[in-house]
Coordinates of C-alpha atoms in Angstrom, one line a residue:
M1 CA -17.7 -34.0 -26.7
A2 CA -16.2 -35.0 -23.4
D3 CA -14.5 -38.0 -24.9
E4 CA -12.6 -35.8 -27.4
K5 CA -11.3 -33.7 -24.6
V6 CA -9.5 -36.6 -22.9
A7 CA -8.6 -38.6 -26.0
S8 CA -5.2 -36.9 -26.1
I9 CA -4.2 -38.2 -22.6
S10 CA -5.2 -41.8 -23.3
T11 CA -2.1 -43.5 -24.7
G12 CA -1.2 -47.2 -25.2
F13 CA 0.3 -48.6 -22.0
V14 CA -1.8 -46.4 -19.6
G15 CA -5.1 -47.0 -21.4
D16 CA -5.8 -50.1 -19.3
N17 CA -4.4 -48.8 -16.1
A18 CA -7.0 -49.0 -13.3
L19 CA -5.9 -45.7 -11.7
V20 CA -5.9 -43.8 -15.0
S21 CA -9.3 -45.2 -15.9
A22 CA -10.8 -44.2 -12.6
V23 CA -9.4 -40.6 -13.0
R24 CA -10.7 -40.5 -16.6
N25 CA -14.1 -41.7 -15.6
T26 CA -14.3 -39.2 -12.8
Y27 CA -13.3 -36.4 -15.2
L28 CA -15.8 -37.5 -17.8
S29 CA -18.5 -37.5 -15.1
F30 CA -17.5 -34.1 -14.0
L31 CA -17.7 -32.7 -17.5
E32 CA -21.1 -34.2 -18.1
R33 CA -22.5 -32.7 -14.9
R34 CA -20.9 -29.4 -15.8
D35 CA -22.5 -29.4 -19.2
A36 CA -25.8 -30.3 -17.8
L37 CA -25.9 -27.1 -15.7
G38 CA -26.1 -25.0 -18.8
L39 CA -23.6 -22.4 -17.6
S40 CA -22.6 -19.4 -19.8
N41 CA -19.5 -17.2 -19.9
P42 CA -19.7 -14.5 -17.1
G43 CA -17.4 -12.0 -18.8
T44 CA -14.2 -10.7 -17.2
F45 CA -13.5 -9.8 -13.6
E46 CA -12.6 -6.3 -14.6
N47 CA -16.1 -5.8 -16.0
L48 CA -17.9 -7.3 -13.0
N49 CA -20.3 -4.4 -12.8
R50 CA -20.2 -3.4 -16.5
E51 CA -23.9 -2.7 -16.8
V52 CA -23.6 0.1 -14.2
S53 CA -20.2 1.5 -14.8
R54 CA -20.0 1.3 -18.6
D55 CA -23.6 1.7 -19.6
V56 CA -25.7 3.7 -17.1
F57 CA -23.1 5.9 -15.4
L58 CA -21.5 8.9 -17.2
T59 CA -17.9 7.9 -16.3
N60 CA -17.0 7.1 -19.9
F61 CA -19.2 9.8 -21.5
M62 CA -18.8 13.0 -19.5
F63 CA -16.8 15.9 -21.0
T64 CA -16.7 19.7 -20.8
G65 CA -16.1 22.5 -23.3
L66 CA -16.8 22.5 -27.0
R67 CA -15.9 19.6 -29.3
A68 CA -16.4 18.8 -33.0
E69 CA -15.6 15.5 -34.6
W70 CA -15.5 14.6 -38.3
S71 CA -15.1 10.9 -39.3
K72 CA -14.8 9.3 -42.7
P73 CA -15.5 5.6 -43.1
I74 CA -13.4 4.2 -45.9
S75 CA -14.6 0.6 -46.0
N76 CA -17.1 -1.6 -44.0
N77 CA -15.3 -5.0 -44.3
P78 CA -12.7 -4.7 -43.1
I79 CA -13.6 -1.6 -41.1
F80 CA -11.3 1.4 -41.9
Q81 CA -12.1 4.9 -40.6
L82 CA -10.3 8.2 -40.2
S83 CA -11.4 11.0 -37.9
H84 CA -10.4 14.5 -36.9
Q85 CA -11.5 16.1 -33.6
L86 CA -11.3 19.7 -32.5
S87 CA -11.9 20.8 -28.9
M88 CA -11.9 24.1 -27.0
G89 CA -12.1 24.7 -23.2
A90 CA -12.1 20.9 -22.5
Q91 CA -10.2 19.6 -19.5
G92 CA -7.6 17.0 -20.3
M93 CA -8.3 17.1 -24.1
S94 CA -6.0 18.3 -26.8
P95 CA -7.1 21.1 -29.2
Y96 CA -6.6 18.7 -32.2
T97 CA -6.7 14.9 -32.4
F98 CA -6.3 12.7 -35.4
S99 CA -7.2 9.0 -35.2
A100 CA -7.3 6.0 -37.5
L101 CA -9.2 2.8 -36.9
Y102 CA -9.0 -0.6 -38.6
G103 CA -11.0 -3.7 -37.7
S104 CA -11.4 -7.2 -39.0
N105 CA -12.6 -10.6 -37.7
R106 CA -9.2 -11.2 -36.1
A107 CA -7.6 -7.8 -35.5
F108 CA -8.5 -4.4 -34.2
L109 CA -6.0 -1.4 -34.5
Q110 CA -6.5 2.1 -33.4
G111 CA -4.0 5.0 -33.4
T112 CA -4.5 8.5 -32.0
M113 CA -2.1 11.5 -32.3
E114 CA -2.6 14.9 -30.7
N115 CA -1.2 18.2 -31.8
D116 CA 1.5 18.2 -29.1
G117 CA 2.9 14.8 -30.4
S118 CA 1.3 12.6 -27.9
L119 CA 0.6 9.1 -29.3
V120 CA -1.8 6.4 -28.2
A121 CA -1.9 3.1 -29.9
R122 CA -4.2 0.1 -29.2
S123 CA -4.4 -3.3 -30.8
N124 CA -6.4 -6.4 -30.1
Y125 CA -5.7 -9.7 -31.9
R126 CA -8.0 -12.8 -31.7
W127 CA -5.9 -15.9 -31.9
N128 CA -8.9 -18.2 -31.9
S129 CA -12.5 -18.1 -30.6
S130 CA -11.3 -18.2 -27.0
L131 CA -8.0 -16.2 -26.8
I132 CA -7.6 -12.5 -27.4
T133 CA -4.4 -10.4 -26.8
K134 CA -4.8 -6.7 -26.1
T135 CA -2.0 -4.2 -26.1
N136 CA -2.0 -0.5 -25.3
A137 CA 0.9 1.9 -25.7
Q138 CA 1.0 5.6 -24.8
I139 CA 3.7 8.2 -25.3
Q140 CA 3.0 11.7 -24.0
S141 CA 4.8 14.5 -22.3
G142 CA 8.0 12.5 -21.9
Q143 CA 6.2 9.6 -20.3
S144 CA 5.4 6.2 -21.7
M145 CA 3.2 3.4 -20.8
L146 CA 2.8 -0.1 -22.2
S147 CA 0.2 -2.7 -21.2
I148 CA -0.2 -6.3 -22.5
E149 CA -3.3 -8.3 -21.6
N150 CA -4.4 -11.8 -22.5
D151 CA -8.1 -12.9 -22.1
Y152 CA -9.1 -16.5 -22.4
S153 CA -12.8 -17.1 -22.5
G154 CA -14.1 -20.6 -21.9
K155 CA -17.6 -21.9 -22.0
D156 CA -18.3 -20.9 -18.4
F157 CA -15.3 -18.9 -17.3
T158 CA -12.8 -16.2 -18.2
A159 CA -9.2 -16.0 -17.2
S160 CA -7.1 -12.8 -17.7
L161 CA -3.4 -11.9 -17.3
K162 CA -2.2 -8.3 -17.6
G163 CA 1.1 -6.6 -17.3
M164 CA 1.7 -2.8 -17.2
N165 CA 5.1 -1.4 -17.9
P166 CA 6.8 -4.8 -17.3
S167 CA 10.6 -4.6 -17.2
I168 CA 13.6 -6.8 -16.2
I169 CA 16.5 -4.6 -17.6
E170 CA 17.3 -3.2 -14.1
G171 CA 18.3 -6.6 -12.6
G172 CA 14.8 -7.7 -11.5
L173 CA 11.2 -7.8 -12.3
K174 CA 9.2 -4.6 -11.9
G175 CA 5.9 -3.2 -13.1
I176 CA 2.2 -4.0 -12.4
F177 CA 0.8 -7.5 -13.0
I178 CA -2.8 -8.4 -12.6
A179 CA -4.3 -12.0 -12.8
S180 CA -8.0 -12.6 -12.6
Y181 CA -10.4 -15.5 -12.9
L182 CA -14.3 -15.4 -13.0
Q183 CA -16.3 -18.7 -13.0
S184 CA -20.0 -19.3 -13.4
V185 CA -21.1 -21.8 -10.7
T186 CA -24.8 -21.6 -11.4
P187 CA -26.8 -20.2 -14.4
S188 CA -27.2 -17.0 -12.2
L189 CA -24.1 -16.8 -10.0
A190 CA -20.5 -16.2 -10.9
L191 CA -17.6 -16.1 -8.4
G192 CA -14.0 -14.9 -9.0
L193 CA -10.9 -13.4 -7.7
E194 CA -8.2 -10.9 -8.8
A195 CA -4.5 -10.7 -7.7
V196 CA -2.3 -7.7 -8.2
W197 CA 1.5 -7.6 -7.8
Q198 CA 3.4 -4.4 -8.3
R199 CA 6.9 -3.0 -7.8
V200 CA 7.5 0.6 -8.9
A201 CA 11.3 0.5 -8.6
M202 CA 14.0 -2.0 -7.7
N203 CA 14.9 -0.1 -4.5
S204 CA 11.3 -0.5 -3.3
S205 CA 9.5 -3.5 -1.9
P206 CA 6.9 -5.3 -3.9
E207 CA 3.2 -4.9 -3.0
A208 CA 0.5 -7.5 -3.4
L209 CA -3.3 -7.2 -3.2
L210 CA -6.1 -9.8 -3.5
S211 CA -9.8 -9.1 -4.4
Y212 CA -12.8 -11.3 -4.4
G213 CA -15.9 -10.8 -6.5
A214 CA -19.4 -12.1 -7.0
R215 CA -22.0 -11.5 -9.7
Y216 CA -25.6 -12.6 -9.6
K217 CA -28.0 -12.2 -12.6
G218 CA -31.7 -12.2 -12.2
S219 CA -34.4 -12.1 -14.8
D220 CA -34.2 -8.3 -15.2
W221 CA -31.6 -7.3 -12.6
I222 CA -27.9 -7.8 -11.9
A223 CA -26.1 -7.4 -8.6
S224 CA -22.3 -7.5 -8.0
L225 CA -20.1 -7.4 -4.9
Q226 CA -16.3 -6.9 -4.7
M227 CA -14.1 -7.2 -1.6
Q228 CA -10.5 -6.0 -1.5
T229 CA -8.3 -7.5 1.2
E230 CA -5.9 -5.5 3.4
G231 CA -3.1 -3.9 1.4
P232 CA -0.7 -1.0 1.5
Q233 CA -3.5 1.4 0.7
G234 CA -6.0 -0.3 3.0
S235 CA -9.0 -2.5 2.2
G236 CA -12.4 -1.9 0.8
I237 CA -15.8 -3.2 -0.4
S238 CA -18.0 -2.1 -3.2
S239 CA -21.4 -3.2 -4.5
S240 CA -23.5 -2.4 -7.5
Y241 CA -27.1 -3.0 -8.6
W242 CA -28.6 -2.7 -12.1
R243 CA -32.2 -3.2 -13.1
K244 CA -34.0 -2.9 -16.4
L245 CA -37.3 -1.2 -15.6
T246 CA -38.6 -1.2 -19.2
D247 CA -37.3 -1.8 -22.7
K248 CA -36.2 1.8 -22.7
V249 CA -35.3 2.6 -19.1
S250 CA -32.5 1.1 -16.9
V251 CA -31.1 2.2 -13.6
G252 CA -28.0 1.5 -11.5
T253 CA -26.5 2.2 -8.1
D254 CA -23.0 1.8 -6.7
L255 CA -21.9 1.9 -3.1
S256 CA -18.2 1.7 -2.0
L257 CA -16.5 1.9 1.4
Q258 CA -12.7 2.2 1.9
F259 CA -10.7 1.5 5.0
A260 CA -7.3 3.2 5.0
P261 CA -4.7 2.8 7.8
G262 CA -4.2 6.1 9.8
L263 CA -1.3 7.5 11.8
S264 CA 0.1 5.5 14.7
G265 CA -0.4 6.6 18.2
Q266 CA -4.1 7.5 17.7
G267 CA -5.7 4.3 18.9
G268 CA -7.1 1.6 16.7
L269 CA -5.5 -1.6 15.6
M270 CA -1.7 -1.9 16.1
G271 CA -1.7 1.5 17.7
G272 CA -3.0 3.3 14.6
S273 CA -6.4 4.6 13.6
V274 CA -8.5 3.4 10.6
Q275 CA -9.8 6.1 8.3
K276 CA -13.1 5.3 6.7
E277 CA -14.4 6.8 3.5
G278 CA -17.6 5.9 1.7
S279 CA -19.4 7.0 -1.5
A280 CA -22.7 6.3 -3.2
S281 CA -23.9 6.9 -6.7
A282 CA -27.2 6.4 -8.5
G283 CA -27.9 6.8 -12.2
A284 CA -30.5 6.2 -14.9
K285 CA -30.5 5.7 -18.6
Y286 CA -33.4 6.5 -21.0
E287 CA -33.4 5.4 -24.6
F288 CA -35.7 7.2 -27.0
R289 CA -36.2 6.6 -30.7
A290 CA -33.4 9.0 -31.8
S291 CA -31.7 10.0 -28.5
T292 CA -30.3 8.7 -25.3
F293 CA -30.4 10.5 -21.9
R294 CA -28.3 9.7 -18.9
A295 CA -28.4 11.2 -15.4
Q296 CA -26.3 10.5 -12.3
M297 CA -26.0 11.9 -8.8
D298 CA -23.6 10.9 -6.0
S299 CA -23.2 11.5 -2.2
K300 CA -20.5 14.2 -2.8
G301 CA -23.2 16.6 -4.1
R302 CA -22.6 16.2 -7.8
L303 CA -25.4 16.0 -10.3
S304 CA -24.6 15.1 -13.9
C305 CA -26.6 14.6 -17.1
L306 CA -25.8 13.8 -20.7
L307 CA -28.1 13.9 -23.8
E308 CA -27.1 12.3 -27.1
K309 CA -29.4 13.3 -30.0
T310 CA -29.2 12.0 -33.6
I311 CA -30.4 14.8 -35.8
L312 CA -29.7 13.2 -39.1
P313 CA -28.3 9.7 -39.9
A314 CA -24.8 11.2 -40.1
V315 CA -25.1 14.0 -37.5
R316 CA -25.1 13.5 -33.7
V317 CA -25.2 16.3 -31.1
T318 CA -24.3 15.7 -27.4
F319 CA -25.0 18.0 -24.5
A320 CA -23.3 17.4 -21.1
G321 CA -23.6 19.2 -17.8
E322 CA -22.5 18.8 -14.2
M323 CA -23.3 20.7 -11.0
D324 CA -21.2 20.3 -7.9
H325 CA -23.4 21.7 -5.1
L326 CA -20.7 21.4 -2.4
K327 CA -18.1 23.3 -4.4
Q328 CA -20.6 25.6 -6.1
Q329 CA -19.2 24.8 -9.5
A330 CA -20.8 24.0 -12.8
K331 CA -19.5 22.4 -16.0
V332 CA -21.1 22.3 -19.5
G333 CA -20.1 20.5 -22.7
V334 CA -21.4 20.6 -26.2
A335 CA -20.2 18.2 -29.0
V336 CA -21.1 17.7 -32.7
A337 CA -20.1 14.6 -34.6
V338 CA -20.5 14.2 -38.3
E339 CA -19.9 11.0 -40.2
A340 CA -19.1 11.6 -43.9
T341 CA -20.1 8.2 -45.4
S342 CA -19.8 7.9 -49.2
E343 CA -22.9 7.1 -51.2
D344 CA -21.5 3.7 -52.4
L345 CA -20.7 2.6 -48.9
M346 CA -24.1 3.8 -47.6
E347 CA -25.8 1.9 -50.4
Q348 CA -23.9 -1.3 -49.5
M349 CA -24.8 -1.0 -45.9
E350 CA -28.5 -0.4 -46.6
K351 CA -28.7 -3.4 -49.0
G352 CA -26.7 -5.6 -46.7
T353 CA -24.3 -6.7 -49.5
V354 CA -21.3 -6.2 -47.2
Q355 CA -21.5 -7.6 -43.7
A356 CA -19.6 -5.9 -40.9
P357 CA -16.9 -8.1 -39.3
A358 CA -17.0 -9.3 -35.7
V359 CA -14.2 -7.0 -34.5
P360 CA -12.5 -8.0 -31.2
F361 CA -13.0 -4.6 -29.5

């Protein structure tokens, strides 16, 4: 396998060159030693603590008010689905939302439109087994946002490049650009970094920020650490820990500390003070036969919980609640989701005659 990787750079007159041969032999030896380590892909730098932030914690699941969702799968391969959502008393959610989803082995498309005309469109395209391009466009309340991201997944590394609202029409480059790289160095340890460059307007100076990250995976636990270097908004450090207690129970914790520059003339470095702010969160996830329960609490006095219960194969009910002890406030949410799958499509899924595609979500 290693010979095939370097065959393209071995041409006629340089094939017998001593220097080229030495470089090639060194490269082949490096590849052999690298393959012998048995390294796996560590994922992206953005999802360094994905088990805690995306699976255990309620960040992506919490809601308030009443919500009802009706979805209609049209086909299973390719995936095509329409859905309607009604909400009442929910913060940041439209009273009515219509969305359509399409997914195949190479492409993923999703469009969402709200009753006030706001539009959100997402698309992922898999060029090959390693490269995926992701785009996200939003138009709402007179504002627009466009982001383009490319993720390249190697055997033991992932490199990403992302641009948000990139523009050169004003005589220069502006927007937010993020480049990241995460590399497995041992079967358990992965190291990486992330660089951010942004310029809001041409009359403002560009800002840059660099972050370092590490991820260690044990037999039933994962720990991650991320350090943010000094920038316009200060520096910071965050760490997370995830552990699978049983097949049904997993827990996670997150600790972050931010250092922000204060006002000058109050002591500290360069005549200014340093403001420190820290936060800690802990959560747990319980998976039962037909339901999932999540609970989370943080150092700011907030206690949250969420229960997802499948009543019937096509009906799911969700209860959410949050209590803020410091502010003496409480929030409650109830949602019902119904999936109206046709009998023919249900029969195909039960018999396995139609296999669902590997959609690049």
